PDB file of C-alpha atoms in Angstrom:
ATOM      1  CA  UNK J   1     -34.869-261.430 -19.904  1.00 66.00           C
ATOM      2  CA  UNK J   2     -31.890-263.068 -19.951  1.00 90.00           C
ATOM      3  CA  UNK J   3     -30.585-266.119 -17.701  1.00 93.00           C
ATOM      4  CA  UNK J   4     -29.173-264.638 -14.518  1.00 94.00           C
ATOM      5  CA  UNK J   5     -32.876-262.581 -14.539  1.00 95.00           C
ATOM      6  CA  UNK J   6     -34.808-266.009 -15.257  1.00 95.00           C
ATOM      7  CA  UNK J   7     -32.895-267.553 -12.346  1.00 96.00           C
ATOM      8  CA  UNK J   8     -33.237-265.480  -9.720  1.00 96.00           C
ATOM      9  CA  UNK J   9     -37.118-265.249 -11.216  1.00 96.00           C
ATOM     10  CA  UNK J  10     -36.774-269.278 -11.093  1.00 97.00           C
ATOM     11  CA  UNK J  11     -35.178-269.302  -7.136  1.00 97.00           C
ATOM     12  CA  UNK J  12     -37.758-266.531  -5.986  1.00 97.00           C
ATOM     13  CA  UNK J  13     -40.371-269.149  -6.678  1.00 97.00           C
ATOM     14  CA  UNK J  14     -39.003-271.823  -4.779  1.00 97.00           C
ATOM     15  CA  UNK J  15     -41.116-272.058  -1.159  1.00 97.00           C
ATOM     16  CA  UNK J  16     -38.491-274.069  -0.113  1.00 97.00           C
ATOM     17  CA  UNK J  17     -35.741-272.044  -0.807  1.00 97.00           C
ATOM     18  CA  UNK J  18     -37.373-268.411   0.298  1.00 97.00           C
ATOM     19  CA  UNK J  19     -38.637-270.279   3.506  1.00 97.00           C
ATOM     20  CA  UNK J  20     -34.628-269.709   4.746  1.00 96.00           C
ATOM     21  CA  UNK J  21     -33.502-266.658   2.510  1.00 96.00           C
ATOM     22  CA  UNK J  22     -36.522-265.042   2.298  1.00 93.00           C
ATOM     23  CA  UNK J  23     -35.709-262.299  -0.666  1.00 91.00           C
ATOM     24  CA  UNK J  24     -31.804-262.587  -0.231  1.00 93.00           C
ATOM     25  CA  UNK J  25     -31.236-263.867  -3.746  1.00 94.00           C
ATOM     26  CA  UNK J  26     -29.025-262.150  -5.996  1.00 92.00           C
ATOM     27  CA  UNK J  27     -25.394-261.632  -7.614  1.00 91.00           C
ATOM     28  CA  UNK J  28     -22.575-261.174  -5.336  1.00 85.00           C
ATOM     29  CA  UNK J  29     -21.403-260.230  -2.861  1.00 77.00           C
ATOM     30  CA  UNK J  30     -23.587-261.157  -0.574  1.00 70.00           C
ATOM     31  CA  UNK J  31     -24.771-257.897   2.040  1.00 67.00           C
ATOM     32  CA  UNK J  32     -23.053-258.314   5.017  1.00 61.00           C
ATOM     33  CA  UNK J  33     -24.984-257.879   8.457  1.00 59.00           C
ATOM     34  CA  UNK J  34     -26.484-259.614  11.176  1.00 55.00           C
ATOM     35  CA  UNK J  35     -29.828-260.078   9.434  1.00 64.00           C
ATOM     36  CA  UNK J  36     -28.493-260.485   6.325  1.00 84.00           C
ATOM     37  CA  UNK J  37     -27.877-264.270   6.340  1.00 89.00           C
ATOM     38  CA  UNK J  38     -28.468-266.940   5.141  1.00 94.00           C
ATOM     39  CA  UNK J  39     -28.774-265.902   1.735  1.00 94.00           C
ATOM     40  CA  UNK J  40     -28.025-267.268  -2.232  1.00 96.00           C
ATOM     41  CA  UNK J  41     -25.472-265.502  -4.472  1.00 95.00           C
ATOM     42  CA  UNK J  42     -25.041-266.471  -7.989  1.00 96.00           C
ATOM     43  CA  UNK J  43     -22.395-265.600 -11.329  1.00 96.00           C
ATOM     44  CA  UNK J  44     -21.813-267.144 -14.545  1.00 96.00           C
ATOM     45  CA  UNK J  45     -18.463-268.881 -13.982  1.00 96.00           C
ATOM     46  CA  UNK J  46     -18.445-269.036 -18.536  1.00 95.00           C
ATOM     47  CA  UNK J  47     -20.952-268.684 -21.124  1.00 91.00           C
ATOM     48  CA  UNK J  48     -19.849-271.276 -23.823  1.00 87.00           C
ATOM     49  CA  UNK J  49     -22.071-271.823 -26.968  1.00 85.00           C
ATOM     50  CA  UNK J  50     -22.607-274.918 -29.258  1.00 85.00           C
ATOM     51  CA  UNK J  51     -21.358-274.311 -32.743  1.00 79.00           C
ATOM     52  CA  UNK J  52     -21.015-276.125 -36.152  1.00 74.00           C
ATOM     53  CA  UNK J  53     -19.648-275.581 -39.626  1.00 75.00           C
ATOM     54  CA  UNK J  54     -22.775-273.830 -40.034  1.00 74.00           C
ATOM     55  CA  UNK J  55     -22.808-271.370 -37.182  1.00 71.00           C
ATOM     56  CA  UNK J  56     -24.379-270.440 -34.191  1.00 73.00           C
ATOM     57  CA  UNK J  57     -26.768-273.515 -33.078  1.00 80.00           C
ATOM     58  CA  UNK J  58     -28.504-271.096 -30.538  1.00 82.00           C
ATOM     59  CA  UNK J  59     -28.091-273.283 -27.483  1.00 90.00           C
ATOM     60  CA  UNK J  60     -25.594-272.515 -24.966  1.00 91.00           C
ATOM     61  CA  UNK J  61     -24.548-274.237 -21.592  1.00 95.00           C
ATOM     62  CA  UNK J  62     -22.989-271.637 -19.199  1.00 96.00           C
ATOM     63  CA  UNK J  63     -21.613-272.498 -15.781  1.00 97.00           C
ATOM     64  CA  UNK J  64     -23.476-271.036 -13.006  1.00 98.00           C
ATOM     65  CA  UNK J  65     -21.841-270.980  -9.448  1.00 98.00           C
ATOM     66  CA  UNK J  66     -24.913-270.854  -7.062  1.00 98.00           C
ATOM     67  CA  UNK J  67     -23.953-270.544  -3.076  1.00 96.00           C
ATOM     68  CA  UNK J  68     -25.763-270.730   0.050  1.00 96.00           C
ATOM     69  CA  UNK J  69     -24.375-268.441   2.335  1.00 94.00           C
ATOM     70  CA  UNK J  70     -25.167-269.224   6.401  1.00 93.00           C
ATOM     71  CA  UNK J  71     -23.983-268.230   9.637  1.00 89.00           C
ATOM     72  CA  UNK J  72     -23.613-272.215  10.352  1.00 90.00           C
ATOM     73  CA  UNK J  73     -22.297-274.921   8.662  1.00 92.00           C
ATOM     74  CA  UNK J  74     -25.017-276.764   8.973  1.00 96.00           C
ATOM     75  CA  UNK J  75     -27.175-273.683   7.290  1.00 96.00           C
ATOM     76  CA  UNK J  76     -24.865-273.468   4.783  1.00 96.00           C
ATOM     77  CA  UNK J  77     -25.258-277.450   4.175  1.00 97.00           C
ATOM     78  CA  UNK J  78     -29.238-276.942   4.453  1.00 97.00           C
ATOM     79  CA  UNK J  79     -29.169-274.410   1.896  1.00 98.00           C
ATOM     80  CA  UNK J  80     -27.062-276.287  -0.410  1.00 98.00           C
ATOM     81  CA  UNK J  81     -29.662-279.145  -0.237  1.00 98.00           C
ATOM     82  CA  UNK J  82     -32.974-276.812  -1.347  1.00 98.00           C
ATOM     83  CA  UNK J  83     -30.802-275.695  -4.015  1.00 98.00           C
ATOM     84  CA  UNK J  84     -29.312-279.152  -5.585  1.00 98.00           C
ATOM     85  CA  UNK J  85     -33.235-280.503  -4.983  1.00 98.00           C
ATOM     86  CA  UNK J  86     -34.436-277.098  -6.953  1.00 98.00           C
ATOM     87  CA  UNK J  87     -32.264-277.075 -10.199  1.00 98.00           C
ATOM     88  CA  UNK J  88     -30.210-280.753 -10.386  1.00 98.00           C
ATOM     89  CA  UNK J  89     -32.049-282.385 -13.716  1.00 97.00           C
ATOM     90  CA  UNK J  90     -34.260-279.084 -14.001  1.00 98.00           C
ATOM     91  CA  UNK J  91     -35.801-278.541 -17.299  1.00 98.00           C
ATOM     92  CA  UNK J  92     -38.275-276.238 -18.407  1.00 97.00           C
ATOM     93  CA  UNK J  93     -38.766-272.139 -17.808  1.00 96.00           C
ATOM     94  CA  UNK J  94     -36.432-269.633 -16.257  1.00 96.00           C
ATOM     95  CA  UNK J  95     -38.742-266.529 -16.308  1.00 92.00           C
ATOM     96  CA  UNK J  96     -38.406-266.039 -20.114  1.00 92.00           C
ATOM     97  CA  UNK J  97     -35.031-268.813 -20.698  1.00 94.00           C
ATOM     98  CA  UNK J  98     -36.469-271.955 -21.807  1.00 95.00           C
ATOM     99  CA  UNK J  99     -33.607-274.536 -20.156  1.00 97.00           C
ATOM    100  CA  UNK J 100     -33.434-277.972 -21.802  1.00 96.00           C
ATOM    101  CA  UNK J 101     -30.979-279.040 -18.841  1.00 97.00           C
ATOM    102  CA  UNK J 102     -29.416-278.176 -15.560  1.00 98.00           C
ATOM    103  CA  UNK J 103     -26.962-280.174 -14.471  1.00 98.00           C
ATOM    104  CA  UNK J 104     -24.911-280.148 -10.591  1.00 98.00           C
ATOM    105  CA  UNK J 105     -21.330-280.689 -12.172  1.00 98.00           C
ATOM    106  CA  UNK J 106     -18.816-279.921  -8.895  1.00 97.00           C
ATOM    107  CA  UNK J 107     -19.231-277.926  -4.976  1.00 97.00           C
ATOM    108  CA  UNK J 108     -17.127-277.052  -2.634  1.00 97.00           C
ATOM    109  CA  UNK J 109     -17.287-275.608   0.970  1.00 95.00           C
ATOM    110  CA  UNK J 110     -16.092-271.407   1.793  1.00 92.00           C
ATOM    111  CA  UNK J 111     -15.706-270.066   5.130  1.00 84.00           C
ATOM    112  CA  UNK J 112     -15.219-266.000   5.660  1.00 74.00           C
ATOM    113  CA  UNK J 113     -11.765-266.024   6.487  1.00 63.00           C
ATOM    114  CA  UNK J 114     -12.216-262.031   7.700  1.00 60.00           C
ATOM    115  CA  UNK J 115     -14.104-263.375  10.402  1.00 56.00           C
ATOM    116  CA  UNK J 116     -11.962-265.995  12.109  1.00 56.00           C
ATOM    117  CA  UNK J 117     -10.881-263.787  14.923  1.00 56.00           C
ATOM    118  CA  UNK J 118     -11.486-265.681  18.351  1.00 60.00           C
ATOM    119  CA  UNK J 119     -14.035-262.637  19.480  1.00 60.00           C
ATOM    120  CA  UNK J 120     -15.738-262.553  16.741  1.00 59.00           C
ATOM    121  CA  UNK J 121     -17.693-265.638  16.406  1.00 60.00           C
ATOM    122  CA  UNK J 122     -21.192-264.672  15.579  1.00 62.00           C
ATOM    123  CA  UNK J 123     -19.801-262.782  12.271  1.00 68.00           C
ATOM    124  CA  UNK J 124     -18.704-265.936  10.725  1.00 80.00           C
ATOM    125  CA  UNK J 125     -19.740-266.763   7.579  1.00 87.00           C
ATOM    126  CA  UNK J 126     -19.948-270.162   6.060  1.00 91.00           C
ATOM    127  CA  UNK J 127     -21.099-271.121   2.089  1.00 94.00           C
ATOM    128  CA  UNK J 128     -21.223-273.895   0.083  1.00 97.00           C
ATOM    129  CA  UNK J 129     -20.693-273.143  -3.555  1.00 97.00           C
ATOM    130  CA  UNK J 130     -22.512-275.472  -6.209  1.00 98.00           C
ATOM    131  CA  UNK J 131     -21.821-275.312  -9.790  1.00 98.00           C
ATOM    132  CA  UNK J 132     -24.198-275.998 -12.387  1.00 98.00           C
ATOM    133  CA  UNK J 133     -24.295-276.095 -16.020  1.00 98.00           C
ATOM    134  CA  UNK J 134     -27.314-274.822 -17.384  1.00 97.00           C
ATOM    135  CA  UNK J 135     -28.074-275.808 -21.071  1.00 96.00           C
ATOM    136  CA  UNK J 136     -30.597-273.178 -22.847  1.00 94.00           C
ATOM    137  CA  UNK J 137     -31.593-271.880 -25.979  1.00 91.00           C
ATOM    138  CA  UNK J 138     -31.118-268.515 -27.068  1.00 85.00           C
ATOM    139  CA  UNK J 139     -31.026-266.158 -30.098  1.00 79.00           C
ATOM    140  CA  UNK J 140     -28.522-266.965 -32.395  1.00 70.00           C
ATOM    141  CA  UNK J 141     -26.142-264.065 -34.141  1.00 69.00           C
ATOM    142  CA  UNK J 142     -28.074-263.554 -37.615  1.00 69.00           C
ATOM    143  CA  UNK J 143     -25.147-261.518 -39.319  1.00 64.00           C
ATOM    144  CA  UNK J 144     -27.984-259.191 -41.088  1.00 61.00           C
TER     145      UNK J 144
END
């Protein structure tokens, strides 16, 4: 399992979090319809690796963009509280990814700009995108 699987693994178990998304936790895009929302996206943003003169340490920090997709911006702002309460200072299990960190390093508010026409009001869409860095360990390149 690797960390985008021990994530969503991670998010499914949050009570908090399903209580508003229910199952709607996955990798973009988010489906679009009228019981589609709110839900949580996520994507690996980069997937840099600590190394030394000696190698490969087998610990990597990645940069995870998490959003909370809403049909408010006060979902949207709910949503983007669970989630900084759920993984900010996080360490331990992922499914199978032991973390040793996760740290809240930037956010930033979207809006759907498809769906700003006047008559269309209830198809807007409003997220707010947190970023994370997640520090983990995993295998390191054994050049057998």
């Amino acid at each position: 399992m690797g960390l985008k699987e021990g994530l969503k693994t991670y998010l499914n178990a949050r009570s908090a979090l399903t209580a508003l998304v229910s199952d709607r936790i996955g990798p973009p895009p988010a489906d679009q319809g009228a019981g589609l929302y709110p839900a949580v996206t996520y994507q690996i943003i980069s997937h840099p690796n600590v190394h030394s003169l000696q190698g490969a340490s087998g610990l990597a920090y990645p940069r995870v963009q998490i959003t909370g997709w809403a049909r408010t911006a006060l979902g949207a702002e709910a949503l983007r509280d669970v989630l900084v309460d759920a993984l900010d200072g996080f360490a331990g299990a992922m499914g199978s990814v032991t973390v040793q960190c996760c740290l809240k390093i930037d956010e930033r508010d979207l809006f759907d700009t498809a769906s700003m026409s006047p008559g269309n009001r209830e198809a807007r869409i409003y997220g707010k995108a947190i970023d994370f860095t997640i520090w983990h360990t995993e295998a390191a390149p054994t050049f057998a």
